[in-house]
């Protein structure tokens, strides 16, 4: 073996004869002393110890066999405790630049006191190569175990399972290692949740606008009320999303319980309803009634301020009905007392907005089923009946599923009852694999689809594909804003109107169009008061501005945008005026700068707002690739943040429930409500 190594070194290093001679001499020097390298029963001296503290890391020692990994190339070298030839050859062949360092280390370690014994080398193996065995504090171990339980959504008692304990002890090679029990993990959970609430409360307090989403979820015969909060960073325009709560709601899901639960959650995070742009929910009637009833105080208290600002900005006369606030408060108190709500609890809800994605889902599932045209009803029932039979046998029979996979070489999507998108995706995949699906249907001895029915499916996909695309766009969370709603709906409407040459699905196209006209009036008729948030959100977004607005509404949208910019500019100027007065309260300089001149100075903000707004509307399309262009228009930026903080859908809270279903499994039906809420909120945190 030694001769082979020497020949290899000579063959690889013929251009460096001096270096070869040094390697050969070093090998001979360290292998010609067998009596010093013979392994004793317990303690063996190693004369080439300098290699394992500077160039190699010991992996294992088995009698005379020694395995080490190179610290430079991570290659495992097999050698012997009585010879350093293999290790020196590796350095010489693969890392010749380290030879000078190797020589100096060898000279320094020739002293007897630095000679390593086998017992010391074994100790190096456990300490250097296995970093898990390093000593860890109890706090560090607790954090690691807690993070594992939280991220993998495991029960708190996991840390007490024998298999888990054996895993930790086996990895650390320490039978006495500290492993926390479920009480320690529970205390850690409470501590981290309190810190989470404190941190989130501080972040919300520093934001000018936030948006919340809410929904109710049932699991294991229990109902939970979920809420999420969202806000935009004013510098990076990145949206941050957090879970506010997933609280147990008992009793009927009526509007009173909903209003009380929302108020309790908002109070828990010290959230003022005036800071919330909108709370987005689905189209359920109980949510709608809750916000209609308990939003009256907020609207009434802001009627005077809003109408005053509007009249000042637009210079128009508006007839305002003046209502005595005392009578409203008395009526509310009577209402509250009749509904058995504590007088000390003041329920106040923010503005409400229905989920646009849920509305589109209703159009696809409800409005399309009300088509009365007989030809369409006949062919659709026949086609969908045969398709459902195909899907049912795939979901119930493993044999049928294997046959279809062998023929089509793919799996077909499983339908989700609450998501119409899954139905469209499944049909689209059937049409894509029409030939193979026909063969699979014959193999399963099911009723075949006629050529007219396949043509119907192709037309169906052509008509509803824009609807499915719109749903996908509006269900986004990180890069989707309220300003996407109006352009998306108008684009969808135009695509449906331009769809032609339909033989079977013309009634379907008409039904979707009528559903859009019925459920999105505020988007299609921009003269309505409800259209204001949609208009301002889209116009203030650099991607859209006025490009999406129909010609008949251009002047209306432009005037509304200018008015909002003037309103924001006047608020900013009033704040500046207050700060200026607070800093310099004396009248010493009044003689050279009269109050009338001061008012003219601050009155120029309306001109600045108009200039910013008009300049923003005229920027080139190439300059609107990202949102950072808003930093050049501070007033427009504030309008953008005010209206685009709102999300167009309540999908985030539904994603929260999806994570909750993985925690609240049937085997964990005894999990406490507070513990479940804490686990879900910490697990769903998005940095």
XYZ file of C-alpha atoms in Angstrom, residues 303-322 529 532 560 563:
24
model
C -71.509 63.120 8.998
C -70.851 66.727 9.979
C -67.094 66.522 9.460
C -67.287 64.732 6.128
C -69.945 66.988 4.631
C -68.097 70.104 5.798
C -64.881 68.942 4.185
C -66.677 68.027 0.986
C -68.353 71.424 0.726
C -65.106 73.246 1.356
C -63.213 71.210 -1.232
C -65.799 71.125 -3.982
C -67.263 74.591 -3.306
C -70.774 73.204 -3.758
C -73.847 73.484 -1.638
C -75.150 70.239 -0.200
C -78.367 69.836 1.754
C -77.556 68.052 4.987
C -80.202 66.697 7.340
C -79.255 67.719 10.877
C -71.947 56.732 -3.889
C -66.064 55.939 -4.316
C -63.445 62.713 -7.435
C -61.225 66.333 -4.589
